[in-house]
Coordinates of C-alpha atoms in Angstrom, one line a residue:
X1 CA -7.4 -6.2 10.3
X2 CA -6.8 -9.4 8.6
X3 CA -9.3 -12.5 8.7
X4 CA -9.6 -13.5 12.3
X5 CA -10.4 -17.2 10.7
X6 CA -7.8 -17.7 8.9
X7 CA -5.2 -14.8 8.5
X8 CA -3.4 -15.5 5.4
X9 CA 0.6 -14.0 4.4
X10 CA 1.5 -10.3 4.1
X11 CA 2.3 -11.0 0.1
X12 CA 5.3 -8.7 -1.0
X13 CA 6.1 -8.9 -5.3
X14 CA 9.8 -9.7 -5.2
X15 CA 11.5 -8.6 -8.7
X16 CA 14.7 -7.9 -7.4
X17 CA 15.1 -4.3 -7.5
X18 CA 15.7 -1.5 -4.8
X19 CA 11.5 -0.5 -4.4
X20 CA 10.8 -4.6 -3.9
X21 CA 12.7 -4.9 -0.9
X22 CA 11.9 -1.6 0.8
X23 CA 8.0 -3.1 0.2
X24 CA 9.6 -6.4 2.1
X25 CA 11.0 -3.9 4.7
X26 CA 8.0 -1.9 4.9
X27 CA 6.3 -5.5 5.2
X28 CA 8.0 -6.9 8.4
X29 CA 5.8 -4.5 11.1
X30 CA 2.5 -5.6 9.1
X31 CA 3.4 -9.2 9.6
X32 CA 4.6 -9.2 12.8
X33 CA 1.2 -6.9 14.2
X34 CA -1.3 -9.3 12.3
X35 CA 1.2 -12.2 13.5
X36 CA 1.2 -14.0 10.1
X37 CA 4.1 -14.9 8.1
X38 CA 5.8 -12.7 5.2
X39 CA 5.4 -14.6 1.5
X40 CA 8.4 -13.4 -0.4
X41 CA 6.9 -14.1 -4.6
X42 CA 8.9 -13.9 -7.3
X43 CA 6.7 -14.6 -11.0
X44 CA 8.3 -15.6 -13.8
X45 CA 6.9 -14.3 -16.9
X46 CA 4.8 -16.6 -18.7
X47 CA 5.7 -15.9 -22.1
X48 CA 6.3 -18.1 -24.7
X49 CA 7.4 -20.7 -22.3
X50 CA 7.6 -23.4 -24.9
X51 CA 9.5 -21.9 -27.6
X52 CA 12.5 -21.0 -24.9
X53 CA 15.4 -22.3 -24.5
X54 CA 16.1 -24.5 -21.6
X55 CA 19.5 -21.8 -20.9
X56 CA 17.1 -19.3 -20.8
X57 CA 14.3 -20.3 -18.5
X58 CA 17.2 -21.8 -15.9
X59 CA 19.0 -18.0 -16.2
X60 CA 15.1 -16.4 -15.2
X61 CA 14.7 -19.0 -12.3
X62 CA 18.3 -18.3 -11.0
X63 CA 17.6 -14.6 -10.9
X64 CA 14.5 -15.3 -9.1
X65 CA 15.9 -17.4 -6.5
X66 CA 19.0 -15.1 -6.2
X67 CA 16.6 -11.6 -5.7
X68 CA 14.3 -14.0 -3.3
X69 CA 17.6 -14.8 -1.4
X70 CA 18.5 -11.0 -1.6
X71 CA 15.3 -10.4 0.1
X72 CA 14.7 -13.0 2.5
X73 CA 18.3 -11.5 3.4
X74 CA 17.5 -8.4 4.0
X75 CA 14.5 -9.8 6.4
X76 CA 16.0 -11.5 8.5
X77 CA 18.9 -9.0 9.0
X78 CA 16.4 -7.0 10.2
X79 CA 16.2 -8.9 13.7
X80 CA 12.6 -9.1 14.2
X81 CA 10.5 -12.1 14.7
X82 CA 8.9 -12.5 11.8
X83 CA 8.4 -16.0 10.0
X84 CA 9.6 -15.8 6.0
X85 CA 8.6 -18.2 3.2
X86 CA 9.5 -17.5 -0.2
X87 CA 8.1 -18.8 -3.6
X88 CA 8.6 -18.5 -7.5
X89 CA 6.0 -19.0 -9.3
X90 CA 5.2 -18.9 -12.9
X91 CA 2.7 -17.1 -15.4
X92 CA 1.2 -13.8 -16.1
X93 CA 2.6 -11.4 -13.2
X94 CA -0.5 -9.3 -12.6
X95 CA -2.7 -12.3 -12.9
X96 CA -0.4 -14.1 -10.3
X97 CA -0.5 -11.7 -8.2
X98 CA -3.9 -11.0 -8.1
X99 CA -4.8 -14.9 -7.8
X100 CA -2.0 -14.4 -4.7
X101 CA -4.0 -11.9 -3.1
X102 CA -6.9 -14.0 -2.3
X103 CA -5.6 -16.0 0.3
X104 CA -3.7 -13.0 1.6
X105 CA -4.1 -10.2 4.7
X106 CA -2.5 -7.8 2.2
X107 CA -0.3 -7.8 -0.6
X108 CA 2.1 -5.4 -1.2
X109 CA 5.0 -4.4 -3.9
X110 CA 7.5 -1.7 -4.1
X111 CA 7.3 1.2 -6.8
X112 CA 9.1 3.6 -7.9
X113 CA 6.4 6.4 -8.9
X114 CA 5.6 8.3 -11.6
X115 CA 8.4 7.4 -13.6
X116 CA 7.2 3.9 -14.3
X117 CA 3.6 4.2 -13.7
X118 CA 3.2 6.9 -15.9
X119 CA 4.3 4.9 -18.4
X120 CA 2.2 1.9 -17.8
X121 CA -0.7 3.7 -16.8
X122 CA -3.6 1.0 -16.7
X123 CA -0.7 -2.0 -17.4
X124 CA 0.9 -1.7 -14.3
X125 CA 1.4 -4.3 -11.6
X126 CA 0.2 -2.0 -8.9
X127 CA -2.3 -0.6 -10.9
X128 CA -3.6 -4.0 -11.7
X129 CA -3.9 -4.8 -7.9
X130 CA -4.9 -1.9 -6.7
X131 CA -8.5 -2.7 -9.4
X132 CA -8.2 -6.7 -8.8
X133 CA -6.9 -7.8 -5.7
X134 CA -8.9 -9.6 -3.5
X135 CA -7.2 -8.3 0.4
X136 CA -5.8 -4.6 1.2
X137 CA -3.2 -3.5 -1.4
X138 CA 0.1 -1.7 0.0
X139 CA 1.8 0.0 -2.8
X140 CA 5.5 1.2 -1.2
X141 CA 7.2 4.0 -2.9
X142 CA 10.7 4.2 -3.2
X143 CA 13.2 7.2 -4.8
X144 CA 16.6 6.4 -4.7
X145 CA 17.7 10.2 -4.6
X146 CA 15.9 10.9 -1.4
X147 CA 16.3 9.1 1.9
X148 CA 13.3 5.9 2.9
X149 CA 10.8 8.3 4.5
X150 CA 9.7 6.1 7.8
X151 CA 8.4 8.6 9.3
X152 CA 5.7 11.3 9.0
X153 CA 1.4 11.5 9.2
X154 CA -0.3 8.1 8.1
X155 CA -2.9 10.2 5.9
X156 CA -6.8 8.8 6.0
X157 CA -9.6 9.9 3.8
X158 CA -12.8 10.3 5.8
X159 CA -15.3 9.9 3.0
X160 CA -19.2 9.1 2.5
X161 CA -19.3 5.4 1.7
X162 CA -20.0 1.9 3.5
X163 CA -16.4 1.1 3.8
X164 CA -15.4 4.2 5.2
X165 CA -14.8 2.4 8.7
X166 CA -12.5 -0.2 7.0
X167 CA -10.2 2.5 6.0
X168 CA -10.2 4.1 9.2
X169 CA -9.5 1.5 11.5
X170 CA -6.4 0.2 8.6
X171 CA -5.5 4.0 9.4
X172 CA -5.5 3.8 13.0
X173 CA -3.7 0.4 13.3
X174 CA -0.9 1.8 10.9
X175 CA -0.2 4.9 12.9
X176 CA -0.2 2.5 16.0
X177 CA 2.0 0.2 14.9
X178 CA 4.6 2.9 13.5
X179 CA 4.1 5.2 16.2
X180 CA 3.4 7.7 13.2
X181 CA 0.8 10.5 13.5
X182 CA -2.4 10.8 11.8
X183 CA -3.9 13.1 10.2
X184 CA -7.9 12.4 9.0
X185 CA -9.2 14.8 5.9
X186 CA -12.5 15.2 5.6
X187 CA -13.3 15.2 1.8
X188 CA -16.7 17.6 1.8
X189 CA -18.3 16.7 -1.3
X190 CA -20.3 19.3 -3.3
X191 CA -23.6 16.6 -3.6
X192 CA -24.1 14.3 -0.9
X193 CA -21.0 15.0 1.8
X194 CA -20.8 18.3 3.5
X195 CA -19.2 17.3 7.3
X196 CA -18.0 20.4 8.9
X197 CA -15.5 20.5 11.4
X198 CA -18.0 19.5 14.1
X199 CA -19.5 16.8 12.0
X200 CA -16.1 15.4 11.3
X201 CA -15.3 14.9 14.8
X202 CA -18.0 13.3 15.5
X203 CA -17.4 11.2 13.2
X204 CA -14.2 10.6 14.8
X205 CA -15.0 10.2 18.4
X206 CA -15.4 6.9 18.1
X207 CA -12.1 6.2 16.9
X208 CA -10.5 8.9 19.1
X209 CA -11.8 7.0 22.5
X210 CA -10.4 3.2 21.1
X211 CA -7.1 4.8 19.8
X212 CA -6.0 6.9 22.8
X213 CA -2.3 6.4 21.8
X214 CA -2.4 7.5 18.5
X215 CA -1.7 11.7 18.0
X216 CA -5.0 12.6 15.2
X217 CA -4.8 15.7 13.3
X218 CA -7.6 16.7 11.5
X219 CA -8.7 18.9 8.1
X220 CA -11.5 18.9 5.6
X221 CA -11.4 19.9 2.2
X222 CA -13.5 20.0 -1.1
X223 CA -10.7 19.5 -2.8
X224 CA -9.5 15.8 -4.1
X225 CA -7.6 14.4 -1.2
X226 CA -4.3 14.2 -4.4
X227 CA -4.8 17.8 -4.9
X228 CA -5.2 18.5 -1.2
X229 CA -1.7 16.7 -0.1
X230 CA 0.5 18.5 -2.3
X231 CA 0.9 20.9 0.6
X232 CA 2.4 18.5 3.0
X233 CA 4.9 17.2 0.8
X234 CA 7.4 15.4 2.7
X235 CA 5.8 15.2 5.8
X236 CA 3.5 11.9 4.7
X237 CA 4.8 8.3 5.0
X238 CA 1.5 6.5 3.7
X239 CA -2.4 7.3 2.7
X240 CA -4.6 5.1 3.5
X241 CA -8.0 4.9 0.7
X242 CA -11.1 2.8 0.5
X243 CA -11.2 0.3 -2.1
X244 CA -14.1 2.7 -3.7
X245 CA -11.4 4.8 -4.7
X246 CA -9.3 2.2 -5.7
X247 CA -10.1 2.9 -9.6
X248 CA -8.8 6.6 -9.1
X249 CA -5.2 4.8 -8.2
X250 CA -3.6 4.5 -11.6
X251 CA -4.6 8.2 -11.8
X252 CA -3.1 9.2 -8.4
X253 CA 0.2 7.6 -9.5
X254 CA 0.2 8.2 -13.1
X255 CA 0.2 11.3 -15.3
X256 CA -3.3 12.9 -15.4
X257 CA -3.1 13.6 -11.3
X258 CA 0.7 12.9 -10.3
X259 CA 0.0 14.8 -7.0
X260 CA -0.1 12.4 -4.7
X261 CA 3.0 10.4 -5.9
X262 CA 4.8 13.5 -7.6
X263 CA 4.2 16.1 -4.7
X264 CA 3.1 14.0 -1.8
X265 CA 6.2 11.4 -2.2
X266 CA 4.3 8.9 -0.2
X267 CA 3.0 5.1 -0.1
X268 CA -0.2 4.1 -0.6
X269 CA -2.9 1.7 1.1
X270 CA -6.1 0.4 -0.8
X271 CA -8.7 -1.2 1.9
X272 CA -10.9 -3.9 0.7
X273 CA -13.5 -5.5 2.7

C-alpha cells in the first residue's frame, strides 16, 4: 500500500489529547503491516514567535515533549514491534502537517467528531489534510462516552472513477490486517454509474479471489454512502473513500451532512494515489 521504493513513516498529529493517542494506537497495526516506523509529531504553533516570551515558548515545547512522551508511552506499552520516532516541530500546524505527509505512507490524527469539526468546518486540521496531503489520510475518531470501537465492518465505496482500485485494495488490506469484515457499497449514480448487484460482483471478483480471508458483504445504493450508513450505526470501525471524494470530507464530518460522523460513529480513510 505504501511506496515499495521507499516507504516512508505512518505520521500520527500528537497534541496531547485523548483522540491523538487512540490515532497513535490505531497507528501501530498500519506500521507494523507496511513495516515502516511510527513518526510521533507534535507542531508548535507558529505565531508570533518573536514577540513571545522566552517562559512562554519553553512552557509550549515542554508540553510537546511531555504529550510526545505520553504517547510514545502508550506505544510501546502496547508490546508490539513497532519502531517509534518522535519529533516537535514548529510553524503553521496544517501546513506542517501537510508538508509531513509527503514523505509519508499515511498520516493520520485523532478527532473527536462533530463537535469540533463542526465548528472549524474548512479550518480544521483534518479537514485540511484530508484536501492537501500528499499520502492516504486516516482520520481516527474518538468519543470519550462510548467505548474505542475496534471492531466492526471496514466500510468501502465502490464508485466510478480511476482510483477506485486504490480504495479497494486500502479496504481489503485494512479488514485483513484487523481481521474486521467488509462490507463494499456500490454507489449507483443516477448519470454515469448504474452497477446492479451482478455488475457489482463482478466488479468484485477480482478482489474476492486475492482476498480469500477477508468475510465481504456487499450493498448498493443511490443514496450518498453518509446518508446510506446511518443505518449501521455502531457496527462500523472505519470507511475507507477515494481521494475524489476527499473534498466531500469536511462535509461528512461537519454540519451540513453529520451522518457519517454523527450516526455512523466511525473513522475515516482518504486514498491518494
Amino acid at each position: 500500500m505504501a511506496n515499495v521504493e521507499s516507504p516512508g513513516p505512518i505520521v500520527v498529529g500528537i497534541d496531547g489529547s485523548e483522540a491523538a493517542k487512540k490515532a497513535a494506537e490505531w497507528a501501530i497495526r498500519e506500521a507494523i503491516h507496511q513495516d515502516v516506523p511510527l513518526r510521533l509529531v507534535h507542531v508548535i504553533q507558529r505565531a508570533n514567535v518573536t514577540s513571545q516570551p522566552i517562559e512562554t515558548f519553553a512552557l509550549e515545547l515542554e508540553y510537546a515533549q511531555g504529550a510526545l512522551r505520553d504517547a510514545s508511552a502508550m506505544v510501546e506499552g502496547a508490546g508490539m514491534p513497532v519502531k517509534c520516532e518522535t519529533a516537535v516541530l514548529r510553524g503553521d500546524i496544517d501546513s506542517v502537517l501537510v508538508t509531513e505527509s509527503s514523505e509519508a505512507s499515511l498520516i493520520c490524527v485523532g478527532s473527536v467528531g462533530i463537535g469540533q469539526v463542526a465548528r472549524k468546518l474548512l479550518g480544521s486540521t483534518a479537514a485540511a489534510l484530508a484536501e492537501h496531503a500528499h499520502c492516504p489520510v486516516a482520520i481516527i475518531r474518538h468519543d470519550e462516552r462510548e467505548p474505542w470501537r475496534q471492531n466492526g465492518f471496514i466500510v468501502v465505496e465502490v464508485a466510478d472513477y480511476a482510483g477506485n482500485d486504490d480504495v479497494m485494495r486500502w479496504g481489503m488490506e485494512e479488514a485483513r490486517v484487523r481481521s474486521a469484515p467488509l462490507l463494499a457499497v456500490g454507489l449507483r449514480r443516477w448519470t454515469n454509474f448504474e452497477i446492479g448487484y451482478a455488475g457489482l460482483y463482478r466488479r468484485l471478483d477480482p478482489w474476492l479471489r486475492q482476498y480469500p480471508d477477508v468475510q465481504v458483504e456487499v450493498a448498493a445504493t443511490r443514496m450518498s454512502l453518509a446518508r446510506y450508513l446511518e443505518g449501521y450505526r455502531d457496527t462500523i470501525q472505519l470507511v475507507v473513500i477515494g481521494s475524489e471524494s476527499a473534498g466531500n470530507a469536511p462535509h461528512l464530518l461537519g454540519p451540513h451532512s453529520p451522518a457519517l460522523v454523527a450516526h455512523a460513529d466511525c473513522s475515516v480513510l482518504i486514498v491518494r494515489p
